[in-house]
PDB file of C-alpha atoms in Angstrom:
ATOM      1  CA  MET A 239    -111.489  35.374  -8.656  1.00  0.00           C
ATOM      2  CA  ILE A 240    -109.573  34.713 -11.886  1.00  0.00           C
ATOM      3  CA  SER A 241    -112.157  36.466 -14.037  1.00  0.00           C
ATOM      4  CA  GLN A 242    -111.765  39.665 -11.963  1.00  0.00           C
ATOM      5  CA  LEU A 243    -107.942  39.903 -12.657  1.00  0.00           C
ATOM      6  CA  PRO A 244    -106.726  42.234 -15.417  1.00  0.00           C
ATOM      7  CA  LYS A 245    -105.857  40.867 -18.763  1.00  0.00           C
ATOM      8  CA  TRP A 246    -102.007  41.378 -18.271  1.00  0.00           C
ATOM      9  CA  VAL A 247    -101.879  39.145 -15.166  1.00  0.00           C
ATOM     10  CA  GLU A 248    -101.120  36.082 -17.373  1.00  0.00           C
ATOM     11  CA  LEU A 249     -97.917  37.693 -18.516  1.00  0.00           C
ATOM     12  CA  GLY A 250     -97.005  38.695 -14.962  1.00  0.00           C
ATOM     13  CA  ALA A 251     -97.664  35.222 -13.736  1.00  0.00           C
ATOM     14  CA  PHE A 252     -95.511  33.754 -16.542  1.00  0.00           C
ATOM     15  CA  ILE A 253     -92.538  36.054 -15.732  1.00  0.00           C
ATOM     16  CA  LEU A 254     -92.782  35.316 -12.022  1.00  0.00           C
ATOM     17  CA  ALA A 255     -92.910  31.625 -12.674  1.00  0.00           C
ATOM     18  CA  LEU A 256     -89.999  31.993 -14.914  1.00  0.00           C
ATOM     19  CA  VAL A 257     -88.038  33.728 -12.093  1.00  0.00           C
ATOM     20  CA  ALA A 258     -88.912  31.012  -9.610  1.00  0.00           C
ATOM     21  CA  GLY A 259     -88.087  28.193 -12.069  1.00  0.00           C
ATOM     22  CA  CYS A 260     -84.701  29.767 -12.758  1.00  0.00           C
ATOM     23  CA  VAL A 261     -83.872  30.191  -9.063  1.00  0.00           C
ATOM     24  CA  ASN A 262     -84.962  26.629  -8.351  1.00  0.00           C
ATOM     25  CA  ALA A 263     -82.907  25.177 -11.188  1.00  0.00           C
ATOM     26  CA  ILE A 264     -79.790  27.024  -9.847  1.00  0.00           C
ATOM     27  CA  GLY A 265     -80.685  25.684  -6.376  1.00  0.00           C
ATOM     28  CA  LEU A 266     -80.919  22.087  -7.627  1.00  0.00           C
ATOM     29  CA  LEU A 267     -77.606  22.388  -9.537  1.00  0.00           C
ATOM     30  CA  GLY A 268     -75.662  24.327  -6.949  1.00  0.00           C
ATOM     31  CA  PHE A 269     -77.169  24.228  -3.438  1.00  0.00           C
ATOM     32  CA  GLU A 270     -76.267  20.591  -2.698  1.00  0.00           C
ATOM     33  CA  HIS A 271     -79.156  19.701  -5.046  1.00  0.00           C
ATOM     34  CA  GLN A 272     -81.468  21.608  -2.661  1.00  0.00           C
ATOM     35  CA  SER A 273     -84.752  22.904  -4.053  1.00  0.00           C
ATOM     36  CA  ILE A 274     -85.557  26.509  -3.028  1.00  0.00           C
ATOM     37  CA  SER A 275     -88.835  27.618  -4.617  1.00  0.00           C
ATOM     38  CA  HIS A 276     -90.974  25.036  -2.809  1.00  0.00           C
ATOM     39  CA  LEU A 277     -90.737  23.304   0.606  1.00  0.00           C
ATOM     40  CA  SER A 278     -92.279  19.852   0.257  1.00  0.00           C
ATOM     41  CA  GLY A 279     -88.932  18.290  -0.548  1.00  0.00           C
ATOM     42  CA  THR A 280     -87.185  20.409   2.083  1.00  0.00           C
ATOM     43  CA  ALA A 281     -89.662  19.400   4.727  1.00  0.00           C
ATOM     44  CA  THR A 282     -89.170  15.751   3.785  1.00  0.00           C
ATOM     45  CA  LEU A 283     -85.362  16.003   3.868  1.00  0.00           C
ATOM     46  CA  LEU A 284     -85.613  17.568   7.325  1.00  0.00           C
ATOM     47  CA  GLY A 285     -87.734  14.655   8.485  1.00  0.00           C
ATOM     48  CA  THR A 286     -85.267  12.086   7.188  1.00  0.00           C
ATOM     49  CA  GLU A 287     -82.332  13.917   8.902  1.00  0.00           C
ATOM     50  CA  LEU A 288     -84.041  14.037  12.351  1.00  0.00           C
ATOM     51  CA  PRO A 289     -83.420  10.349  13.169  1.00  0.00           C
ATOM     52  CA  ASN A 290     -79.727  10.830  12.209  1.00  0.00           C
ATOM     53  CA  LEU A 291     -79.424  13.778  14.553  1.00  0.00           C
ATOM     54  CA  SER A 292     -77.269  15.532  11.965  1.00  0.00           C
ATOM     55  CA  PHE A 293     -77.246  18.922  13.657  1.00  0.00           C
ATOM     56  CA  GLN A 294     -75.682  20.860  10.854  1.00  0.00           C
ATOM     57  CA  LYS A 295     -78.106  19.589   8.252  1.00  0.00           C
ATOM     58  CA  ILE A 296     -81.118  20.036  10.508  1.00  0.00           C
ATOM     59  CA  VAL A 297     -80.191  23.693  11.201  1.00  0.00           C
ATOM     60  CA  HIS A 298     -79.640  24.192   7.432  1.00  0.00           C
ATOM     61  CA  LEU A 299     -82.948  22.740   6.333  1.00  0.00           C
ATOM     62  CA  THR A 300     -84.845  24.412   9.160  1.00  0.00           C
ATOM     63  CA  GLY A 301     -83.238  27.737   8.116  1.00  0.00           C
ATOM     64  CA  ILE A 302     -84.507  27.311   4.587  1.00  0.00           C
ATOM     65  CA  LEU A 303     -88.089  26.538   5.822  1.00  0.00           C
ATOM     66  CA  LEU A 304     -88.059  29.576   8.184  1.00  0.00           C
ATOM     67  CA  SER A 305     -86.550  31.843   5.562  1.00  0.00           C
ATOM     68  CA  PHE A 306     -89.391  31.065   3.118  1.00  0.00           C
ATOM     69  CA  LEU A 307     -91.859  31.740   5.959  1.00  0.00           C
ATOM     70  CA  GLY A 308     -90.007  35.053   6.626  1.00  0.00           C
ATOM     71  CA  GLY A 309     -90.188  36.147   3.035  1.00  0.00           C
ATOM     72  CA  ALA A 310     -93.956  35.434   2.950  1.00  0.00           C
ATOM     73  CA  SER A 311     -94.349  37.509   6.145  1.00  0.00           C
ATOM     74  CA  ILE A 312     -92.730  40.530   4.417  1.00  0.00           C
ATOM     75  CA  ALA A 313     -95.351  40.278   1.646  1.00  0.00           C
ATOM     76  CA  GLY A 314     -98.081  39.923   4.316  1.00  0.00           C
ATOM     77  CA  PHE A 315     -96.885  43.087   5.933  1.00  0.00           C
ATOM     78  CA  LEU A 316     -96.591  45.131   2.667  1.00  0.00           C
ATOM     79  CA  LEU A 317     -99.759  43.976   0.955  1.00  0.00           C
ATOM     80  CA  HIS A 318    -103.253  44.294   2.215  1.00  0.00           C
ATOM     81  CA  GLY A 319    -106.461  42.744   0.863  1.00  0.00           C
ATOM     82  CA  SER A 320    -107.033  39.980  -1.600  1.00  0.00           C
ATOM     83  CA  ALA A 321    -107.738  42.035  -4.692  1.00  0.00           C
ATOM     84  CA  LEU A 322    -105.236  43.249  -7.207  1.00  0.00           C
ATOM     85  CA  LYS A 323    -105.277  46.984  -6.893  1.00  0.00           C
ATOM     86  CA  LEU A 324    -102.949  49.698  -8.418  1.00  0.00           C
ATOM     87  CA  GLY A 325    -100.974  51.569  -5.847  1.00  0.00           C
ATOM     88  CA  ARG A 326    -100.341  48.698  -3.568  1.00  0.00           C
ATOM     89  CA  HIS A 327     -96.647  47.901  -2.782  1.00  0.00           C
ATOM     90  CA  TYR A 328     -96.103  45.194  -5.400  1.00  0.00           C
ATOM     91  CA  ASP A 329     -93.080  47.156  -6.650  1.00  0.00           C
ATOM     92  CA  THR A 330     -91.648  47.364  -3.148  1.00  0.00           C
ATOM     93  CA  ALA A 331     -92.022  43.538  -2.714  1.00  0.00           C
ATOM     94  CA  LEU A 332     -90.328  42.936  -6.104  1.00  0.00           C
ATOM     95  CA  PHE A 333     -87.536  45.249  -5.193  1.00  0.00           C
ATOM     96  CA  ILE A 334     -87.022  43.492  -1.941  1.00  0.00           C
ATOM     97  CA  GLU A 335     -86.972  40.164  -3.899  1.00  0.00           C
ATOM     98  CA  PHE A 336     -84.261  41.737  -6.140  1.00  0.00           C
ATOM     99  CA  ILE A 337     -82.212  42.655  -3.070  1.00  0.00           C
ATOM    100  CA  LEU A 338     -82.619  39.200  -1.432  1.00  0.00           C
ATOM    101  CA  LEU A 339     -81.484  37.373  -4.660  1.00  0.00           C
ATOM    102  CA  CYS A 340     -78.491  39.640  -4.976  1.00  0.00           C
ATOM    103  CA  ILE A 341     -77.501  38.997  -1.322  1.00  0.00           C
ATOM    104  CA  SER A 342     -77.967  35.289  -1.953  1.00  0.00           C
ATOM    105  CA  ALA A 343     -75.649  35.351  -4.928  1.00  0.00           C
ATOM    106  CA  LEU A 344     -72.921  37.258  -3.038  1.00  0.00           C
ATOM    107  CA  PHE A 345     -73.048  34.836  -0.046  1.00  0.00           C
ATOM    108  CA  LEU A 346     -72.938  31.826  -2.349  1.00  0.00           C
ATOM    109  CA  LEU A 347     -70.118  33.205  -4.333  1.00  0.00           C
ATOM    110  CA  SER A 348     -68.197  33.568  -1.130  1.00  0.00           C
ATOM    111  CA  GLY A 349     -68.964  29.883  -0.224  1.00  0.00           C
ATOM    112  CA  SER A 350     -71.537  30.680   2.472  1.00  0.00           C
ATOM    113  CA  ILE A 351     -74.658  28.585   2.884  1.00  0.00           C
ATOM    114  CA  TYR A 352     -76.531  31.723   4.196  1.00  0.00           C
ATOM    115  CA  GLY A 353     -77.145  32.329   0.473  1.00  0.00           C
ATOM    116  CA  HIS A 354     -79.643  29.530   0.558  1.00  0.00           C
ATOM    117  CA  PHE A 355     -81.646  31.326   3.202  1.00  0.00           C
ATOM    118  CA  PHE A 356     -81.846  34.558   1.257  1.00  0.00           C
ATOM    119  CA  ALA A 357     -82.873  32.753  -1.958  1.00  0.00           C
ATOM    120  CA  SER A 358     -85.634  30.904  -0.007  1.00  0.00           C
ATOM    121  CA  ALA A 359     -86.823  34.151   1.486  1.00  0.00           C
ATOM    122  CA  ALA A 360     -87.075  35.646  -2.010  1.00  0.00           C
ATOM    123  CA  CYS A 361     -89.217  32.728  -3.159  1.00  0.00           C
ATOM    124  CA  GLY A 362     -91.466  32.950  -0.174  1.00  0.00           C
ATOM    125  CA  LEU A 363     -91.945  36.677  -0.705  1.00  0.00           C
ATOM    126  CA  GLN A 364     -92.857  36.073  -4.412  1.00  0.00           C
ATOM    127  CA  ASN A 365     -95.224  33.217  -3.645  1.00  0.00           C
ATOM    128  CA  ALA A 366     -97.112  35.273  -1.132  1.00  0.00           C
ATOM    129  CA  LEU A 367     -97.117  38.278  -3.535  1.00  0.00           C
ATOM    130  CA  ALA A 368     -99.081  36.295  -6.078  1.00  0.00           C
ATOM    131  CA  THR A 369    -101.315  34.677  -3.453  1.00  0.00           C
ATOM    132  CA  THR A 370    -102.459  37.915  -2.009  1.00  0.00           C
ATOM    133  CA  TYR A 371    -104.113  39.123  -5.275  1.00  0.00           C
ATOM    134  CA  SER A 372    -105.387  35.810  -6.543  1.00  0.00           C
ATOM    135  CA  GLY A 373    -107.412  34.461  -3.540  1.00  0.00           C
ATOM    136  CA  ALA A 374    -104.736  31.659  -3.094  1.00  0.00           C
ATOM    137  CA  VAL A 375    -105.366  30.410  -6.623  1.00  0.00           C
ATOM    138  CA  ILE A 376    -102.076  31.426  -8.225  1.00  0.00           C
ATOM    139  CA  ARG A 377     -98.809  29.937  -7.040  1.00  0.00           C
ATOM    140  CA  THR A 378     -95.775  31.031  -8.986  1.00  0.00           C
ATOM    141  CA  THR A 379     -92.923  29.230  -7.163  1.00  0.00           C
ATOM    142  CA  HIS A 380     -94.137  25.673  -7.658  1.00  0.00           C
ATOM    143  CA  VAL A 381     -96.546  23.853  -9.949  1.00  0.00           C
ATOM    144  CA  THR A 382     -97.928  20.905  -7.932  1.00  0.00           C
ATOM    145  CA  GLY A 383    -101.132  22.848  -6.992  1.00  0.00           C
ATOM    146  CA  ILE A 384    -101.403  24.238 -10.508  1.00  0.00           C
ATOM    147  CA  PHE A 385    -101.263  20.697 -12.085  1.00  0.00           C
ATOM    148  CA  THR A 386    -103.832  19.566  -9.473  1.00  0.00           C
ATOM    149  CA  ASP A 387    -106.294  22.466 -10.194  1.00  0.00           C
ATOM    150  CA  LEU A 388    -105.821  21.970 -13.954  1.00  0.00           C
ATOM    151  CA  GLY A 389    -106.521  18.158 -13.563  1.00  0.00           C
ATOM    152  CA  ILE A 390    -109.678  18.935 -11.538  1.00  0.00           C
ATOM    153  CA  MET A 391    -110.880  21.245 -14.238  1.00  0.00           C
ATOM    154  CA  LEU A 392    -110.295  18.732 -16.961  1.00  0.00           C
ATOM    155  CA  GLY A 393    -111.952  15.967 -15.011  1.00  0.00           C
ATOM    156  CA  ALA A 394    -114.962  18.189 -14.538  1.00  0.00           C
ATOM    157  CA  ILE A 395    -115.394  18.444 -18.258  1.00  0.00           C
ATOM    158  CA  PHE A 396    -116.523  14.846 -18.206  1.00  0.00           C
ATOM    159  CA  ARG A 397    -119.315  15.737 -15.851  1.00  0.00           C
ATOM    160  CA  GLY A 398    -120.552  18.307 -18.432  1.00  0.00           C
ATOM    161  CA  LYS A 399    -118.965  21.365 -16.809  1.00  0.00           C
ATOM    162  CA  VAL A 400    -117.854  24.173 -19.096  1.00  0.00           C
ATOM    163  CA  LEU A 401    -114.057  24.678 -19.107  1.00  0.00           C
ATOM    164  CA  ASP A 402    -112.929  28.017 -17.688  1.00  0.00           C
ATOM    165  CA  TYR A 403    -110.643  28.841 -20.587  1.00  0.00           C
ATOM    166  CA  ARG A 404    -109.013  31.879 -18.972  1.00  0.00           C
ATOM    167  CA  LYS A 405    -108.227  29.972 -15.794  1.00  0.00           C
ATOM    168  CA  ALA A 406    -106.821  27.077 -17.877  1.00  0.00           C
ATOM    169  CA  LYS A 407    -104.832  29.508 -19.907  1.00  0.00           C
ATOM    170  CA  LEU A 408    -103.343  31.196 -16.771  1.00  0.00           C
ATOM    171  CA  PHE A 409    -102.350  27.770 -15.415  1.00  0.00           C
ATOM    172  CA  VAL A 410    -100.641  26.850 -18.656  1.00  0.00           C
ATOM    173  CA  PHE A 411     -98.731  30.106 -18.658  1.00  0.00           C
ATOM    174  CA  ILE A 412     -97.451  29.383 -15.159  1.00  0.00           C
ATOM    175  CA  ILE A 413     -96.412  25.834 -15.968  1.00  0.00           C
ATOM    176  CA  CYS A 414     -94.645  26.955 -19.183  1.00  0.00           C
ATOM    177  CA  GLY A 415     -92.961  29.864 -17.308  1.00  0.00           C
ATOM    178  CA  PHE A 416     -91.675  27.494 -14.587  1.00  0.00           C
ATOM    179  CA  ILE A 417     -90.358  25.029 -17.033  1.00  0.00           C
ATOM    180  CA  PHE A 418     -88.638  27.603 -19.257  1.00  0.00           C
ATOM    181  CA  GLY A 419     -87.267  29.163 -16.089  1.00  0.00           C
ATOM    182  CA  GLY A 420     -85.697  25.823 -15.246  1.00  0.00           C
ATOM    183  CA  THR A 421     -84.146  25.671 -18.708  1.00  0.00           C
ATOM    184  CA  SER A 422     -82.744  29.219 -18.452  1.00  0.00           C
ATOM    185  CA  GLY A 423     -81.495  28.583 -14.926  1.00  0.00           C
ATOM    186  CA  ALA A 424     -79.648  25.428 -16.049  1.00  0.00           C
ATOM    187  CA  LEU A 425     -78.046  27.349 -18.984  1.00  0.00           C
ATOM    188  CA  LEU A 426     -77.065  30.314 -16.858  1.00  0.00           C
ATOM    189  CA  TYR A 427     -75.651  28.135 -14.128  1.00  0.00           C
ATOM    190  CA  SER A 428     -73.424  26.214 -16.593  1.00  0.00           C
ATOM    191  CA  GLU A 429     -71.969  29.542 -17.719  1.00  0.00           C
ATOM    192  CA  TYR A 430     -71.921  31.748 -14.615  1.00  0.00           C
ATOM    193  CA  VAL A 431     -72.455  29.382 -11.600  1.00  0.00           C
ATOM    194  CA  PHE A 432     -74.005  31.451  -8.714  1.00  0.00           C
ATOM    195  CA  LYS A 433     -73.618  34.773 -10.660  1.00  0.00           C
ATOM    196  CA  ALA A 434     -76.609  33.335 -12.475  1.00  0.00           C
ATOM    197  CA  LEU A 435     -78.852  34.478  -9.661  1.00  0.00           C
ATOM    198  CA  PHE A 436     -78.283  38.114 -10.722  1.00  0.00           C
ATOM    199  CA  PHE A 437     -80.344  37.416 -13.835  1.00  0.00           C
ATOM    200  CA  PRO A 438     -83.647  36.591 -12.138  1.00  0.00           C
ATOM    201  CA  ALA A 439     -82.847  39.330  -9.672  1.00  0.00           C
ATOM    202  CA  VAL A 440     -82.670  41.943 -12.521  1.00  0.00           C
ATOM    203  CA  VAL A 441     -85.925  40.644 -13.930  1.00  0.00           C
ATOM    204  CA  CYS A 442     -87.604  41.352 -10.519  1.00  0.00           C
ATOM    205  CA  LEU A 443     -86.065  44.896 -10.652  1.00  0.00           C
ATOM    206  CA  LEU A 444     -87.397  45.514 -14.157  1.00  0.00           C
ATOM    207  CA  MET A 445     -90.880  44.313 -13.137  1.00  0.00           C
ATOM    208  CA  ALA A 446     -90.815  46.608 -10.099  1.00  0.00           C
ATOM    209  CA  GLY A 447     -89.849  49.629 -12.370  1.00  0.00           C
ATOM    210  CA  THR A 448     -92.432  48.720 -14.948  1.00  0.00           C
ATOM    211  CA  TYR A 449     -95.216  48.489 -12.298  1.00  0.00           C
ATOM    212  CA  ARG A 450     -94.152  51.866 -10.853  1.00  0.00           C
ATOM    213  CA  VAL A 451     -94.251  53.563 -14.201  1.00  0.00           C
ATOM    214  CA  TYR A 452     -97.627  51.902 -14.965  1.00  0.00           C
ATOM    215  CA  VAL A 453     -99.168  53.067 -11.703  1.00  0.00           C
ATOM    216  CA  LYS A 454     -97.863  56.564 -12.236  1.00  0.00           C
ATOM    217  CA  ASN A 455     -99.373  56.747 -15.724  1.00  0.00           C
ATOM    218  CA  HIS A 456    -102.805  55.262 -14.726  1.00  0.00           C
ATOM    219  CA  SER A 457    -103.411  56.837 -11.309  1.00  0.00           C
TER     220      SER A 457
END
């Protein structure tokens, strides 16, 4: 599947991972230390709150989980098929992500926790966007699976298997993008607090516009 993707997909995956890492860093610093771009920690926190019957926290954490699911559902509605194909609504999905991140910033700036839900929905949408064209190989909003796949590939070398350099390169791009995104998110949050979410939002908008122009010139 990776070998069938166009050459520029590494750059796209790097930028998407950068966006997710930035959003997640802002979440960890400002959303009551709540991760946003992946759900394992959120689901664990929900499990630990259930015995305490803390209704407010249970509703909050459940809302984050369902928002991520809702964002992924939007991508599932917009995008069809598992192959990357020009003309599909990737720009629409990125524009919706831009809107969701802007709404999240506005809610959080007013002190509302509903901003967490919109940020989670944006990440769910983005993760599903990458998944639909990569055969579930590429995940841009978390790196646990990426590290696992990369470890499997490295282990296979000791069995004499040839390393898929392009696949390994793509995984390294995603890991670096997510880490650098975390760095940029921390720096932006220290300067702008929740206004920092407008920066990854604008990146999504620029990607949507770039894709639209590319499709127009190559269709």
